[in-house]
Short mmCIF file of N, CA and C in Angstrom, two decimals:
data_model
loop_
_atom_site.label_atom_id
_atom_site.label_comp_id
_atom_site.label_asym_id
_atom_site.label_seq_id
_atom_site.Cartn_x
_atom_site.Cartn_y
_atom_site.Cartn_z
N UNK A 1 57.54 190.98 124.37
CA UNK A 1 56.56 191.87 123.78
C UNK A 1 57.14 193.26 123.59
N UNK A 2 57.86 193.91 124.37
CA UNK A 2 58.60 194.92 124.66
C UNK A 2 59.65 194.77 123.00
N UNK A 3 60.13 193.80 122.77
CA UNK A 3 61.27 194.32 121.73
C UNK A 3 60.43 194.15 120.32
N UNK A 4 59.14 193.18 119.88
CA UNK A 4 57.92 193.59 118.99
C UNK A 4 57.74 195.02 119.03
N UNK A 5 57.02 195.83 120.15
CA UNK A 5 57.29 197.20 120.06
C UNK A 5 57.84 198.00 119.57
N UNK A 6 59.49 197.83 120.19
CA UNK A 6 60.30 198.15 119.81
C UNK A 6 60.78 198.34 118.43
N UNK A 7 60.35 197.05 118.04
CA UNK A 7 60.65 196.89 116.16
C UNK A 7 59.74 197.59 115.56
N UNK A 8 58.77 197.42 115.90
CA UNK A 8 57.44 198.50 115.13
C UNK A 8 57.40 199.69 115.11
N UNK A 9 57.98 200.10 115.98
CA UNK A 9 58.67 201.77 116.67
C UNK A 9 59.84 202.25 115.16
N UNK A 10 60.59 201.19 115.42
CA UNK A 10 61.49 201.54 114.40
C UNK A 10 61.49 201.70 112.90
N UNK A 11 60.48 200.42 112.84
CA UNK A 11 59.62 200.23 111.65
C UNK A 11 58.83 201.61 110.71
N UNK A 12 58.72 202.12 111.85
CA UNK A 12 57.54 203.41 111.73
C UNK A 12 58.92 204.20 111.19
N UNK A 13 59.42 204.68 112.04
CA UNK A 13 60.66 205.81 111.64
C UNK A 13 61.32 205.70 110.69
N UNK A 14 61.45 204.29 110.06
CA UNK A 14 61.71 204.00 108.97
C UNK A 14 61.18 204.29 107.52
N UNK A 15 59.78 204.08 107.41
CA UNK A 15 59.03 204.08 106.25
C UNK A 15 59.14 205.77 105.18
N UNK A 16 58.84 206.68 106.26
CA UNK A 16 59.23 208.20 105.65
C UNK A 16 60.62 208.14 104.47
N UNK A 17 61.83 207.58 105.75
CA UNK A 17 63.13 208.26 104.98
C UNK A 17 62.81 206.96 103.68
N UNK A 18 62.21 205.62 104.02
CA UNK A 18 62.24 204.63 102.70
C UNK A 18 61.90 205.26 101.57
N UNK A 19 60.59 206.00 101.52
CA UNK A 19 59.53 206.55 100.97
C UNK A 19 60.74 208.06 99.99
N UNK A 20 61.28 208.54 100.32
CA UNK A 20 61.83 209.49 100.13
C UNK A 20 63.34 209.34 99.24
N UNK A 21 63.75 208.09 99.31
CA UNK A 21 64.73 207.74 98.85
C UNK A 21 64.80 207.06 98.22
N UNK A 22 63.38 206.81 97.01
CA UNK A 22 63.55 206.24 95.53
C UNK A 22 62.48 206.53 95.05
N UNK A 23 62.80 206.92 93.79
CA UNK A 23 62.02 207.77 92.84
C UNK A 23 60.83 207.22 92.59
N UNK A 24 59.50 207.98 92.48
CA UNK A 24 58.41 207.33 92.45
C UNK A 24 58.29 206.80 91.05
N UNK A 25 58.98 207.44 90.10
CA UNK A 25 58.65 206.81 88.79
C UNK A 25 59.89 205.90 88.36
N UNK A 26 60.62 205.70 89.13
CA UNK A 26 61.94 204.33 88.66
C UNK A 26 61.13 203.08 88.40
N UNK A 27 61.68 202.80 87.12
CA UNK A 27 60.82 201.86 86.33
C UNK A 27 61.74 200.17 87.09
N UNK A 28 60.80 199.38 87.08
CA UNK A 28 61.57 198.29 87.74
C UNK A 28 61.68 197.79 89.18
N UNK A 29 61.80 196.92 89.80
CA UNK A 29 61.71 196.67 91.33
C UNK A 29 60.48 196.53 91.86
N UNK A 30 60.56 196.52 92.94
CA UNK A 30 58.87 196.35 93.83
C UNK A 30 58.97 197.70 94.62
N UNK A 31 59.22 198.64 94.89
CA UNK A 31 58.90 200.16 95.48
C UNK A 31 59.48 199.71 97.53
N UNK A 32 59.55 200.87 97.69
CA UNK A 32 59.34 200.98 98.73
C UNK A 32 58.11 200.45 99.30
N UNK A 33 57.49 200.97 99.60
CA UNK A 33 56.12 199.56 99.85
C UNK A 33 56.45 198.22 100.13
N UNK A 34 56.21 198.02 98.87
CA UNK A 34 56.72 196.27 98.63
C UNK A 34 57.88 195.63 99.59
N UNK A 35 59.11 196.50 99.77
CA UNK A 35 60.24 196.17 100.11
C UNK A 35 59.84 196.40 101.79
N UNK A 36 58.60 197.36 102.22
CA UNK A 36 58.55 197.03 103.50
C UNK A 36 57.66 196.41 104.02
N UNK A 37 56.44 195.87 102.82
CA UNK A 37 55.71 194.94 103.62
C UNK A 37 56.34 193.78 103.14
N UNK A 38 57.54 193.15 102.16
CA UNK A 38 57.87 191.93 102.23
C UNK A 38 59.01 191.69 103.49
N UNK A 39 59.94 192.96 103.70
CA UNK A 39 60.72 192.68 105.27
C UNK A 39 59.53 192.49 106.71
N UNK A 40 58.64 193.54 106.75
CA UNK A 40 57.47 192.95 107.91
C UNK A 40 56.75 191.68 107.51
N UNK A 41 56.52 190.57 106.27
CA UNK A 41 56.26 189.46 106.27
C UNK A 41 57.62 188.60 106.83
N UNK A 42 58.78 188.93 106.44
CA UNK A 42 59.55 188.08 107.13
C UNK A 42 59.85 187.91 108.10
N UNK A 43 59.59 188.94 109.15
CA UNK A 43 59.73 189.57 110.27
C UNK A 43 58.49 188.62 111.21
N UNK A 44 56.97 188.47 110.51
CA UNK A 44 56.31 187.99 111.37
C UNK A 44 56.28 186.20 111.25
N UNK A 45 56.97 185.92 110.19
CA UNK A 45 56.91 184.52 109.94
C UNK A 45 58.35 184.29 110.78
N UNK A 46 59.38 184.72 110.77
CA UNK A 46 60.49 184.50 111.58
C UNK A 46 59.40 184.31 113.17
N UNK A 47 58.88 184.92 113.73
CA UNK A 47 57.86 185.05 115.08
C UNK A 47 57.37 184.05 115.45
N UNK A 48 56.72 183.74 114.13
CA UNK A 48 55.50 182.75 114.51
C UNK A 48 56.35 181.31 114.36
N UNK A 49 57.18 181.30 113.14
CA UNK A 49 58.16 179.41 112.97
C UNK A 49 59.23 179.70 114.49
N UNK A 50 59.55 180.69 114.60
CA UNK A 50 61.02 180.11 115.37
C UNK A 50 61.14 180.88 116.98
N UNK A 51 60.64 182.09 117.09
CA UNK A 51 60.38 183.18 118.49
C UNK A 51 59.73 182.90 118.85
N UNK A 52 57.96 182.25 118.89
CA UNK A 52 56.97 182.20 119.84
C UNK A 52 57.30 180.52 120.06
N UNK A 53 57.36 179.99 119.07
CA UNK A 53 57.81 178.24 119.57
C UNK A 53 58.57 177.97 120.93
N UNK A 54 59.64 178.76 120.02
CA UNK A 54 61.34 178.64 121.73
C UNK A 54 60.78 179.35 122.81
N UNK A 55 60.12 180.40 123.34
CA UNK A 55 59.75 180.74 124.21
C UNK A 55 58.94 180.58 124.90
N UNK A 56 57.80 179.69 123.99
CA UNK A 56 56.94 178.72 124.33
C UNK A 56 57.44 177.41 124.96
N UNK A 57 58.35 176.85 124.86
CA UNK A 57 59.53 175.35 125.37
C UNK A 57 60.23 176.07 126.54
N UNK A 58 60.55 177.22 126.57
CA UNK A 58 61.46 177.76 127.50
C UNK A 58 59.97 177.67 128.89
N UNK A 59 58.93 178.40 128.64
CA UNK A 59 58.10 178.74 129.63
C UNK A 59 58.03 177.30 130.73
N UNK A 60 57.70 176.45 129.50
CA UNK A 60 57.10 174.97 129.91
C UNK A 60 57.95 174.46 130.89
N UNK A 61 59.62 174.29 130.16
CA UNK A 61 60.64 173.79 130.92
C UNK A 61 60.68 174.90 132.78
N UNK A 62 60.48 176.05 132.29
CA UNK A 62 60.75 176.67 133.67
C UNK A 62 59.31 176.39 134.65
N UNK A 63 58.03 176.00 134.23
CA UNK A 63 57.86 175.63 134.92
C UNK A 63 57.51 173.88 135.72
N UNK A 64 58.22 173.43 134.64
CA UNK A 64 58.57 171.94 135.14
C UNK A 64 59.65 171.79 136.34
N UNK A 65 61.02 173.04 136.26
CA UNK A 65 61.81 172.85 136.84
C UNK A 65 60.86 173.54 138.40
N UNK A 66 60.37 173.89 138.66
CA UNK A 66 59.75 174.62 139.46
C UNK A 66 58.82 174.14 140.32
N UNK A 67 58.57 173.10 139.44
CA UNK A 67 56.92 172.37 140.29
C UNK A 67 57.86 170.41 140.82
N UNK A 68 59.54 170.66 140.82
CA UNK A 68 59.91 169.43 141.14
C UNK A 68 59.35 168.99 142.34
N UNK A 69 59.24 168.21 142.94
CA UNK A 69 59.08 167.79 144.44
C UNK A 69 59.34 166.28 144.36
N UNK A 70 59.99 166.13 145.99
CA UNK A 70 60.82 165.18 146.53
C UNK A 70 59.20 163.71 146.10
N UNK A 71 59.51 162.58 145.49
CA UNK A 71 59.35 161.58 145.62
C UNK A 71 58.66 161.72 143.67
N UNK A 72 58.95 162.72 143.16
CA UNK A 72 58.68 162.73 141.87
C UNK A 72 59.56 161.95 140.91
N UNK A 73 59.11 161.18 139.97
CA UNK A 73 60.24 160.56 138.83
C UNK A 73 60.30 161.37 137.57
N UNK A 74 61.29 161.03 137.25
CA UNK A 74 62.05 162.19 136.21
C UNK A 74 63.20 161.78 135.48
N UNK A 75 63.51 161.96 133.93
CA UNK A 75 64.06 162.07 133.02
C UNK A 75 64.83 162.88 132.57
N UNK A 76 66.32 162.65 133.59
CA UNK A 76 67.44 163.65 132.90
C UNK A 76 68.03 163.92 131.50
N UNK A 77 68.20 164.63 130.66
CA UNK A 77 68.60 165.33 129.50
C UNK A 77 69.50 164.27 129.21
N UNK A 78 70.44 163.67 130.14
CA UNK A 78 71.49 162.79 129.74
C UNK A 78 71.14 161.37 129.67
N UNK A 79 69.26 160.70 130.03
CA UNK A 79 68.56 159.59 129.97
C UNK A 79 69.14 159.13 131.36
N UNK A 80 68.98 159.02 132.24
CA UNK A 80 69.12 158.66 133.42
C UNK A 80 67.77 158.75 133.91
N UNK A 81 67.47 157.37 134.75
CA UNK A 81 65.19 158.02 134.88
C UNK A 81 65.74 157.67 136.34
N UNK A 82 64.88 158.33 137.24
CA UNK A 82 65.12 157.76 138.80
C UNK A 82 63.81 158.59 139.65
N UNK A 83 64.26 158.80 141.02
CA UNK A 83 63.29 159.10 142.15
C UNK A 83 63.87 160.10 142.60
N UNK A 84 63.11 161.25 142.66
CA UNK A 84 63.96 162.67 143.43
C UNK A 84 63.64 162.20 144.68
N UNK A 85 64.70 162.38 145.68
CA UNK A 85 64.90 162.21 146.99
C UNK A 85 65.28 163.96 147.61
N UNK A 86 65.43 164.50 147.31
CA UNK A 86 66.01 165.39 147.97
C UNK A 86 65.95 166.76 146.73
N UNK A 87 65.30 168.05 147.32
CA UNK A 87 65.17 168.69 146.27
C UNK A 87 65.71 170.05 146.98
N UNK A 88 67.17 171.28 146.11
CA UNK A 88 67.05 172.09 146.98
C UNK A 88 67.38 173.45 145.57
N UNK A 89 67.84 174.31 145.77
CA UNK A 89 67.61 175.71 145.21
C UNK A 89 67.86 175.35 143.55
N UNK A 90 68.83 174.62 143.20
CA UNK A 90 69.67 174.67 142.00
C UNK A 90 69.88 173.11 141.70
N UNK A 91 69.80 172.55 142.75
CA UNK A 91 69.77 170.84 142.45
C UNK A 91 69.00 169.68 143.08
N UNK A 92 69.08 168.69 142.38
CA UNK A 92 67.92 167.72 143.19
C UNK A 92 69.22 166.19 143.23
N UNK A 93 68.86 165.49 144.37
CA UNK A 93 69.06 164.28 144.50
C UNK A 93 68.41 163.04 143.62
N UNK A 94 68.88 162.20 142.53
CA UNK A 94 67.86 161.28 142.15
C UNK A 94 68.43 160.07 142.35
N UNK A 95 67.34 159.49 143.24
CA UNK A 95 67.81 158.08 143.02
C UNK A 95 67.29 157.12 141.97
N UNK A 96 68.72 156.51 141.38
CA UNK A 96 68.53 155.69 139.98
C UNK A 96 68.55 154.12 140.72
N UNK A 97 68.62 153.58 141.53
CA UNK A 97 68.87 152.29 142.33
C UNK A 97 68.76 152.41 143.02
N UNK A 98 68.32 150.87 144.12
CA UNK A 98 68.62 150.67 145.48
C UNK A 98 69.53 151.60 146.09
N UNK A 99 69.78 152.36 146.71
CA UNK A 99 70.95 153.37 147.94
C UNK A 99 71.98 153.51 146.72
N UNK A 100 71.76 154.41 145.48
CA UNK A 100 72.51 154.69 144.61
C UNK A 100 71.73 155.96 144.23
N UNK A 101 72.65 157.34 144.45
CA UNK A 101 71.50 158.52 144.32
C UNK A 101 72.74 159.15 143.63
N UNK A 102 72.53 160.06 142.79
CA UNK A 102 73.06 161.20 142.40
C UNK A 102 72.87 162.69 142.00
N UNK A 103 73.44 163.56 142.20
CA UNK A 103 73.30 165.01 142.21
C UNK A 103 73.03 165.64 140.80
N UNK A 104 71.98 165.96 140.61
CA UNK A 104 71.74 166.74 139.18
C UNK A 104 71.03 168.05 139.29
N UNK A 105 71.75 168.86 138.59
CA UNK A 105 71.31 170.01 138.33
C UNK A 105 69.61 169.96 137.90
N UNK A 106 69.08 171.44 138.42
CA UNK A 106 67.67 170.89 138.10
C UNK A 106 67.19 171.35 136.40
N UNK A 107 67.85 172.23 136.10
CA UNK A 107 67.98 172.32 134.43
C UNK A 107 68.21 171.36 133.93
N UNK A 108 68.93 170.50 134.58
CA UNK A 108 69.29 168.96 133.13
C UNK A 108 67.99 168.30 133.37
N UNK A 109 66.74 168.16 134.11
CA UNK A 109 65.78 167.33 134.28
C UNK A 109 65.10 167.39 132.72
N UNK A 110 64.92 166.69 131.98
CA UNK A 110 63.80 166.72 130.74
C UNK A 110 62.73 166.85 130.46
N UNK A 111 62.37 165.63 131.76
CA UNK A 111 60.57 165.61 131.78
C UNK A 111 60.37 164.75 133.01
N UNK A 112 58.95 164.37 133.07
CA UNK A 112 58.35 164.34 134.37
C UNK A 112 57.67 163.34 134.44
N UNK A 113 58.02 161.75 134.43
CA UNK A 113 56.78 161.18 134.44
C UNK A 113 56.14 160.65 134.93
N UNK A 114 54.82 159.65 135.02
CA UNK A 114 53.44 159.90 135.75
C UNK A 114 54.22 158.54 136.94
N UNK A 115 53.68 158.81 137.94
CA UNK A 115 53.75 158.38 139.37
C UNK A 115 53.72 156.88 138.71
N UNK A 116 54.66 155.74 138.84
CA UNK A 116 54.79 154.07 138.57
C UNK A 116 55.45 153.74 137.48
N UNK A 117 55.77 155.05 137.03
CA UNK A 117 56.39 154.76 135.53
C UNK A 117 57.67 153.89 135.59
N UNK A 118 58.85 154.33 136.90
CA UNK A 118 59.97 153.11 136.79
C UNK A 118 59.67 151.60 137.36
N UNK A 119 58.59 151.49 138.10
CA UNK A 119 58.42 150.17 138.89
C UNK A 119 58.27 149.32 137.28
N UNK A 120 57.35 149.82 136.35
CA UNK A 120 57.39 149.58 134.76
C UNK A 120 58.69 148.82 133.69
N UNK A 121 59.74 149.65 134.01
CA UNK A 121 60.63 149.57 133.45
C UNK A 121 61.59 148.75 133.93
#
């Protein structure tokens, strides 16, 4: 929210010197105006398709990685599905088999799914 601000801040300081540096009667073009409400349309459609989406996926993922706990099943990034056994600052234990467990980072986890999902599979 802070660098929105920021841009609007700049935005502002901008418009004067725009305003000042082409002739009001130059025949041709879309004006100053034009040229700054079509850069602030691109500006908010860049926001809304591609900045609020990713940071919206980022939130979700951080708090998936966050709410892991030991006997949860889960879907590593690399398709590996198993049973967290062991959960600690930066990594979790999953077991994919009978007494076959391995160490994964808790960022590579994908997703989370509902309690019976491997007895399923």
């Amino acid at each position: 929210m802070k660098s929105v601000k920021l841009f609007l801040t700049a935005l502002m300081a901008m418009v004067p010197a725009l305003a000042m540096a082409q002739d009001p009667g130059a025949a041709g073009g879309m004006g100053v105006m034009g040229q700054v409400i079509f850069f602030a349309g691109f500006i908010l459609i860049f926001y809304f398709l591609i900045w609020r989406p990713q940071s919206k996926r980022a939130k979700e993922h951080k708090a998936l990685m966050s709410g892991l706990n030991k006997g949860d099943e889960v879907v590593t990034s690399g398709g590996m599905a198993g049973k967290i056994t062991k959960v600690s600052d930066d990594f979790i234990v999953v077991e994919i088999a009978d007494n076959v467990e391995v160490k994964v980072q808790k960022v590579a986890v994908a997703a989370a799914l509902p309690k019976g999902t491997l007895k399923d599979i």
